[in-house]
PDB file of C-alpha atoms in Angstrom:
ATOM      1  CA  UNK R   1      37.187  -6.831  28.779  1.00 37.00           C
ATOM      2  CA  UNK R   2      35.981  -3.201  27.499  1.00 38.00           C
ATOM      3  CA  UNK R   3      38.742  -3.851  24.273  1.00 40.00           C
ATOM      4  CA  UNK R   4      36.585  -7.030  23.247  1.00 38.00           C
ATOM      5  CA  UNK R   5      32.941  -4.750  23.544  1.00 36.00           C
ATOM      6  CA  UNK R   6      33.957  -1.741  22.262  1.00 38.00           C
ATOM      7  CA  UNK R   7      33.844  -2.769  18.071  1.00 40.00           C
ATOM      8  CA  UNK R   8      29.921  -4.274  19.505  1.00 37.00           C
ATOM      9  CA  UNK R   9      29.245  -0.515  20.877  1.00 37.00           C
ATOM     10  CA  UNK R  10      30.619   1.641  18.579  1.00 42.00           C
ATOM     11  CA  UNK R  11      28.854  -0.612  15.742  1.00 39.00           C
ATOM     12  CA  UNK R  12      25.532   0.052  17.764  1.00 39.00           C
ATOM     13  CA  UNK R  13      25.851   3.807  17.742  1.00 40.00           C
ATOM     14  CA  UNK R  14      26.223   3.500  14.300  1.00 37.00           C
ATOM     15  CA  UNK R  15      23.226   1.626  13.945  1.00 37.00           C
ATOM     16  CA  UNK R  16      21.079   3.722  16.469  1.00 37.00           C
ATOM     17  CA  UNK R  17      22.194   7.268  14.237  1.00 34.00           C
ATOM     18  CA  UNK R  18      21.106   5.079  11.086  1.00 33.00           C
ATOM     19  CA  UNK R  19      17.720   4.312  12.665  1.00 31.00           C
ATOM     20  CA  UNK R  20      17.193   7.954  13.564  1.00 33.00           C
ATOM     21  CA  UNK R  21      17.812   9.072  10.171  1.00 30.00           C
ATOM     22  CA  UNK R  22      15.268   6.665   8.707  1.00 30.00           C
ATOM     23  CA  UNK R  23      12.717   7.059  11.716  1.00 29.00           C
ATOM     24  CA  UNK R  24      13.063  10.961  11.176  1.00 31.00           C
ATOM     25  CA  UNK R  25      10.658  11.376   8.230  1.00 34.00           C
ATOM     26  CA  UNK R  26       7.590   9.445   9.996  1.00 32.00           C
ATOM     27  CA  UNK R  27       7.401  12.019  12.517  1.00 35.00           C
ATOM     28  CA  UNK R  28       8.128  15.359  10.577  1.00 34.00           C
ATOM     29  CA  UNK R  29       5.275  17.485  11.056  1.00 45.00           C
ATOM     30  CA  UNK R  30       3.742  15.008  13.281  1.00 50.00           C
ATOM     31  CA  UNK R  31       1.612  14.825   9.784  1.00 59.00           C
ATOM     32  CA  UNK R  32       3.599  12.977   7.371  1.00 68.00           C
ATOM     33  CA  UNK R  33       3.926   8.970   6.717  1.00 73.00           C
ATOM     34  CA  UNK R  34       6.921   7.400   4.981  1.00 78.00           C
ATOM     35  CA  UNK R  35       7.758   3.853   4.127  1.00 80.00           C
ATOM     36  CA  UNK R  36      10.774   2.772   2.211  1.00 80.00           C
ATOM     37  CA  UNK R  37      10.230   0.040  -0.491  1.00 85.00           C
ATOM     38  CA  UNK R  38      13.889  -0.167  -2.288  1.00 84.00           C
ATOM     39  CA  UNK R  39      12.375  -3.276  -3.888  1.00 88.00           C
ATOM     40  CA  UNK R  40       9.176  -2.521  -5.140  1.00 92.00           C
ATOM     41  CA  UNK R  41       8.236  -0.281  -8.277  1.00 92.00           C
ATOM     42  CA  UNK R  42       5.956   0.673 -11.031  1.00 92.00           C
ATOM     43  CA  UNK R  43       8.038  -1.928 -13.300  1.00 95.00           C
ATOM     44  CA  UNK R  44       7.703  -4.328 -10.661  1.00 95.00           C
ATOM     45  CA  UNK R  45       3.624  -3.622  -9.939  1.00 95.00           C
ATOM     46  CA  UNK R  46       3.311  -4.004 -13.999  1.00 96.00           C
ATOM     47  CA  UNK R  47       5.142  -7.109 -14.378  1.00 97.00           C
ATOM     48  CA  UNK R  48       5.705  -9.682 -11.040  1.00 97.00           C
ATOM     49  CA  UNK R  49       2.979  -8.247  -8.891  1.00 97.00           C
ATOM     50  CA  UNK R  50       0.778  -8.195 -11.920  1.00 97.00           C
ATOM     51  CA  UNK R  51       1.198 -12.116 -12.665  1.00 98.00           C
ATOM     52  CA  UNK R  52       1.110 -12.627  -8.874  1.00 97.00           C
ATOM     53  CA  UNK R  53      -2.310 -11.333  -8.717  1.00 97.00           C
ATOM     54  CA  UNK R  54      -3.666 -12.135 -11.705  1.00 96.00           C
ATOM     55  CA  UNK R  55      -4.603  -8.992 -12.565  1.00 95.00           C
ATOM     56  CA  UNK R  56      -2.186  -6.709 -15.399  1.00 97.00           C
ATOM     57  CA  UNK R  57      -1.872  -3.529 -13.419  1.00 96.00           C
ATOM     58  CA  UNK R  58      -4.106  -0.510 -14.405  1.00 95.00           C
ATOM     59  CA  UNK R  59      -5.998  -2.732 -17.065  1.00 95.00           C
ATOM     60  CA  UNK R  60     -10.051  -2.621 -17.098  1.00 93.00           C
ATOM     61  CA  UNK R  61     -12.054  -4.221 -14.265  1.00 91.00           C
ATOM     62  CA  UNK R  62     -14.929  -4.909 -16.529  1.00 80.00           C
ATOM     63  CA  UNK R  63     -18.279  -6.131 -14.749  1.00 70.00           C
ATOM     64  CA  UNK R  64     -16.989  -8.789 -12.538  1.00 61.00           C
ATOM     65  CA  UNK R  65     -15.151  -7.951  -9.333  1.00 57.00           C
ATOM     66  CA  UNK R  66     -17.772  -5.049  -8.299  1.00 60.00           C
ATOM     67  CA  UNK R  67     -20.029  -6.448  -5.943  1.00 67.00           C
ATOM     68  CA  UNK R  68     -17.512  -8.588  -3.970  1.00 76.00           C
ATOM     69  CA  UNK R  69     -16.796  -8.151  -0.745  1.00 88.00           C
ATOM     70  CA  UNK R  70     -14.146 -10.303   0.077  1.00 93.00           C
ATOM     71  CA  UNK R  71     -10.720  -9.923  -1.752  1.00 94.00           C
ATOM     72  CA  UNK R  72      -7.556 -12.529  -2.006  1.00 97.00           C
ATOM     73  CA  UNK R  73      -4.497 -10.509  -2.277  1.00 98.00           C
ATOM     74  CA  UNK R  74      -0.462 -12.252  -2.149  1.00 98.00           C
ATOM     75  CA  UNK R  75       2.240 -12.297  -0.113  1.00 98.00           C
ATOM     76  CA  UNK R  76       5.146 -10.919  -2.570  1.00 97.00           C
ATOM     77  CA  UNK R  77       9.033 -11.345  -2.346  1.00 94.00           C
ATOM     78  CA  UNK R  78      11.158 -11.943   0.217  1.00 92.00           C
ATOM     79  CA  UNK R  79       9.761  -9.180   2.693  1.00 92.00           C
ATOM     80  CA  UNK R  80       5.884 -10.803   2.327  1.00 95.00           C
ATOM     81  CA  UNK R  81       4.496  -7.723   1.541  1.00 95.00           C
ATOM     82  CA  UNK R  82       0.843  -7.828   1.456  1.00 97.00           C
ATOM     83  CA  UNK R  83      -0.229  -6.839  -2.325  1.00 98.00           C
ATOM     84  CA  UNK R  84      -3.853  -7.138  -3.685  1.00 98.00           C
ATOM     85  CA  UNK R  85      -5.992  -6.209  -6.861  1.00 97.00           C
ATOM     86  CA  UNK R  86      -8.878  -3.554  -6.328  1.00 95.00           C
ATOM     87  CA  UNK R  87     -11.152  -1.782  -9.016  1.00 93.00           C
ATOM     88  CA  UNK R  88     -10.762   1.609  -8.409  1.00 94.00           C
ATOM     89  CA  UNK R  89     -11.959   4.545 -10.123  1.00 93.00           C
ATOM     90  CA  UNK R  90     -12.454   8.650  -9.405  1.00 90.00           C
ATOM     91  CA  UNK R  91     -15.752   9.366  -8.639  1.00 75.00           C
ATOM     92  CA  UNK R  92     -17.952   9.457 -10.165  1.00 67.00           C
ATOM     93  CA  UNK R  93     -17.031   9.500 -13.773  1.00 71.00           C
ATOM     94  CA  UNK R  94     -14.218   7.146 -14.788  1.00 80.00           C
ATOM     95  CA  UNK R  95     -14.693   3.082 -15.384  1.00 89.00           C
ATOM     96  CA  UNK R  96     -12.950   1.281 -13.035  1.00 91.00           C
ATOM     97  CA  UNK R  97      -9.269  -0.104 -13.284  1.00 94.00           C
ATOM     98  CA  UNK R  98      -6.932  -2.923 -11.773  1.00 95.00           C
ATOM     99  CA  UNK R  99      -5.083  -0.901  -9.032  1.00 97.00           C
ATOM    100  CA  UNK R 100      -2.333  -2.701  -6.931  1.00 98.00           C
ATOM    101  CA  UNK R 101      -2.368  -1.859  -3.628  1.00 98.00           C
ATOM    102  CA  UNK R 102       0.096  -2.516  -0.877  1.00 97.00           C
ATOM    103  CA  UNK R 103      -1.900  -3.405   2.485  1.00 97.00           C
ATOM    104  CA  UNK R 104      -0.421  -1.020   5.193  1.00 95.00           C
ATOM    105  CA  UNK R 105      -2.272  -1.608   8.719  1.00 93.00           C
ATOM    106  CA  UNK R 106       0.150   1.289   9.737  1.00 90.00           C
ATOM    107  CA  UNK R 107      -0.606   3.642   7.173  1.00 91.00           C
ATOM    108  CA  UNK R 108      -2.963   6.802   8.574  1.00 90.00           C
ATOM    109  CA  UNK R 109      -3.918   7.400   5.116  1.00 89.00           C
ATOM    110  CA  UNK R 110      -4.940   5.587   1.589  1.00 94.00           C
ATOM    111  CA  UNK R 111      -2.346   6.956  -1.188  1.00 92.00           C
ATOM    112  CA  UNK R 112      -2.504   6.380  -4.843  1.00 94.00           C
ATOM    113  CA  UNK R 113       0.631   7.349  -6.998  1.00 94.00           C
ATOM    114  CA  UNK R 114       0.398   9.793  -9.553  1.00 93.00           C
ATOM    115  CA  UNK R 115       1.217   7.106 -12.638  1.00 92.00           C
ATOM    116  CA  UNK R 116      -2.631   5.835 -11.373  1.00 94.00           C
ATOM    117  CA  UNK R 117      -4.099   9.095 -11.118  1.00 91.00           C
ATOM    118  CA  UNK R 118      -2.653  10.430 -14.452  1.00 91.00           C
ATOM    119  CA  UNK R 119      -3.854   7.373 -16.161  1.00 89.00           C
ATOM    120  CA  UNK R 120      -7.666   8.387 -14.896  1.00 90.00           C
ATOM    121  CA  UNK R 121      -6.699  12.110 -16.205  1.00 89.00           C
ATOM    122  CA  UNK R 122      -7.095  13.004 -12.746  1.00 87.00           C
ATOM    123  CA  UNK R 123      -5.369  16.531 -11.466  1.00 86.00           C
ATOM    124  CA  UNK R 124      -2.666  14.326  -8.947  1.00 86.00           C
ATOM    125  CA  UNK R 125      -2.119  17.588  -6.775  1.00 84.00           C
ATOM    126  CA  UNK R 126      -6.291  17.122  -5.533  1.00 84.00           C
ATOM    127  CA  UNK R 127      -7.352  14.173  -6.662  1.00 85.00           C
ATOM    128  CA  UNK R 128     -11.075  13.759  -6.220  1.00 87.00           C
ATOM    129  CA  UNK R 129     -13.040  11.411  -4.438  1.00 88.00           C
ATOM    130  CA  UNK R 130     -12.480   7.998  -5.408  1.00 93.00           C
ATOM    131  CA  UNK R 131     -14.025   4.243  -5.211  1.00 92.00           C
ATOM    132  CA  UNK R 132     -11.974   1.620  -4.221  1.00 93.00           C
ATOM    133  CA  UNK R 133     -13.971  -2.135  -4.184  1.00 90.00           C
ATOM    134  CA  UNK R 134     -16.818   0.556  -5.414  1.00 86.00           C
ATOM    135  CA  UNK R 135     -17.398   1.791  -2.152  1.00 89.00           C
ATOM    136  CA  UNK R 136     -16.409   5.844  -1.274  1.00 91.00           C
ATOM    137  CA  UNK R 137     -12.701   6.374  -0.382  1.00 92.00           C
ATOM    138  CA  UNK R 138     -10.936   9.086   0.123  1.00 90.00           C
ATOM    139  CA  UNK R 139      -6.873   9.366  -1.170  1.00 91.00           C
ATOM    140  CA  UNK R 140      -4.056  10.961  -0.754  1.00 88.00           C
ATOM    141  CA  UNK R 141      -1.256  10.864  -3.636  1.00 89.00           C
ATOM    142  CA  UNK R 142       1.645   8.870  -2.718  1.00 87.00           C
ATOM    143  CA  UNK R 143       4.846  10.411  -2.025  1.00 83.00           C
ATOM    144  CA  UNK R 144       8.112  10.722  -0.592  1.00 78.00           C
ATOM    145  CA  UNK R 145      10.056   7.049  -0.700  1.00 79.00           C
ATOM    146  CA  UNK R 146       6.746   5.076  -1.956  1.00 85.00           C
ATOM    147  CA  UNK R 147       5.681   7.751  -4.940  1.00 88.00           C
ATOM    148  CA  UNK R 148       5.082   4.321  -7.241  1.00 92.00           C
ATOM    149  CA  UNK R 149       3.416   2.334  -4.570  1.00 94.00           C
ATOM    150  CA  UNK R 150      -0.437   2.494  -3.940  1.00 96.00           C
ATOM    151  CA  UNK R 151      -1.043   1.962  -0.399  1.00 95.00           C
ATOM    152  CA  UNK R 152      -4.572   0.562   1.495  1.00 97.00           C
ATOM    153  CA  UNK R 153      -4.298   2.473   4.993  1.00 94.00           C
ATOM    154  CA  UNK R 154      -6.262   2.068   7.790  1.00 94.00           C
ATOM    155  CA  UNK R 155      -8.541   4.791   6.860  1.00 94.00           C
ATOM    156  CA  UNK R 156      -9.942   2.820   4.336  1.00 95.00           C
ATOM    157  CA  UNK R 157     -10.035  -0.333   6.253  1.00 96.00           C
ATOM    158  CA  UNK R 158     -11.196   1.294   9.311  1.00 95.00           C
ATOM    159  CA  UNK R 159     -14.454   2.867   7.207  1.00 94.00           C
ATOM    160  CA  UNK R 160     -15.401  -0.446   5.880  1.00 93.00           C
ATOM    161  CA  UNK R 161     -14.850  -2.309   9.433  1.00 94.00           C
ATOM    162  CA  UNK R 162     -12.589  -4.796   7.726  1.00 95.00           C
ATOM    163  CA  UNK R 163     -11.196  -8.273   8.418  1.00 95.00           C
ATOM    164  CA  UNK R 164      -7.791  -8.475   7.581  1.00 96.00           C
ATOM    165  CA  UNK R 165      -6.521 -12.838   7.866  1.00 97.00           C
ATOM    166  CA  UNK R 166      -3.624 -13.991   6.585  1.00 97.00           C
ATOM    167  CA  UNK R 167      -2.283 -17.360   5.441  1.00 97.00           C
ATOM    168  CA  UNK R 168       1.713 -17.213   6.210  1.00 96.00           C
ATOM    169  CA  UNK R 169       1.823 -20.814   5.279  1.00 97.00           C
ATOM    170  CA  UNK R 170      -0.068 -20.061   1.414  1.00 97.00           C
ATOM    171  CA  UNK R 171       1.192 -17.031   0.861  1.00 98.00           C
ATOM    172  CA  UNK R 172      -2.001 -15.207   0.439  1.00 98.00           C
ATOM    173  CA  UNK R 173      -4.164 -13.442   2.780  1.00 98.00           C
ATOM    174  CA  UNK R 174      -7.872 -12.337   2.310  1.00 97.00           C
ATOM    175  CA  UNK R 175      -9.859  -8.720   3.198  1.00 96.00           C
ATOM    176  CA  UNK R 176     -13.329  -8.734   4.080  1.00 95.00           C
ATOM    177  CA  UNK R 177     -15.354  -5.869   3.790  1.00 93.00           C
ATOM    178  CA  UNK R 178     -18.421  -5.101   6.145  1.00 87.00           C
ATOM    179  CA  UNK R 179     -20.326  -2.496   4.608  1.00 70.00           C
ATOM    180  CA  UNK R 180     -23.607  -1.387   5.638  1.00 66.00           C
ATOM    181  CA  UNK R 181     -26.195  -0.407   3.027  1.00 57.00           C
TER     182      UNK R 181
END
């Protein structure tokens, strides 16, 4: 009976040391966050995310889109990744641009890769405050696995009190933002 179980257990150590290795860099330094996205890239935010969301990615936002409050993003690819189209600019000087973002509930912090920030001329080592739906944010570059991918932590959604609902069914799920004047 153990000669039929052991392939199952030895396979499951070798699954449990693979999960520690990728588990490892969420916790380093109690400080840092890390998501791998093998399938998801700035070609991939300029072209299919771009025509998913209707938006070409880092283009001008233009007058409409500022005063909303409520935003439609997509599920994307066969993982369902939450992606949706916000203006975002640095404070307070630049116009505001199509940014991509990748909705991450578990994500401490809002991070914005450096291809975003050097396209604003920004100084990607301390980027300065920035607007995001042209409300106050504040960012973090993105690094590590995800340096391409701009992520909307719970920072930002925490600030703004928002409703996150999604539509499994249509693909698409919609943020609303409850800001206070």
């Amino acid at each position: 009976m153990c000669l039929v179980f052991r392939p199952f257990i030895e396979s499951l150590h070798i699954c449990q040391a693979a999960v520690e290795v990728l588990v490892q860099p969420l916790v380093q330094d109690g400080l840092k966050y890390d998501v791998l996205l093998p399938d998801v890239n700035n070609s991939v935010l300029k072209g299919e995310v771009s025509k998913l969301l209707g938006h070409p990615y880092l283009s001008p936002v233009g007058v409409t889109g500022l005063g909303d409050l409520t935003f439609e993003g997509k599920l994307f690819g066969p993982y369902q990744r939450p992606f949706i189209s916000l203006p975002f600019s640095v404070y307070p000087n630049t116009s505001p641009i199509w940014v991509h973002f990748l909705v991450d509930t578990g994500a401490p912090f809002t991070t914005i890769s450096p291809t975003v920030l050097q396209e604003l001329n920004v100084n990607v080592e301390n980027p300065p405050p920035a607007m995001i739906c042209n409300q106050r944010a504040s960012i973090q570059p993105s690094q590590a696995h995800y340096v391409d991918i701009n992520l909307l932590g719970a920072d930002f959604l925490h600030l703004y009190n928002a409703a996150l609902l999604i539509y499994y069914s249509k693909q698409k799920f919609q943020i609303k933002l409850d800001v206070i004047d």
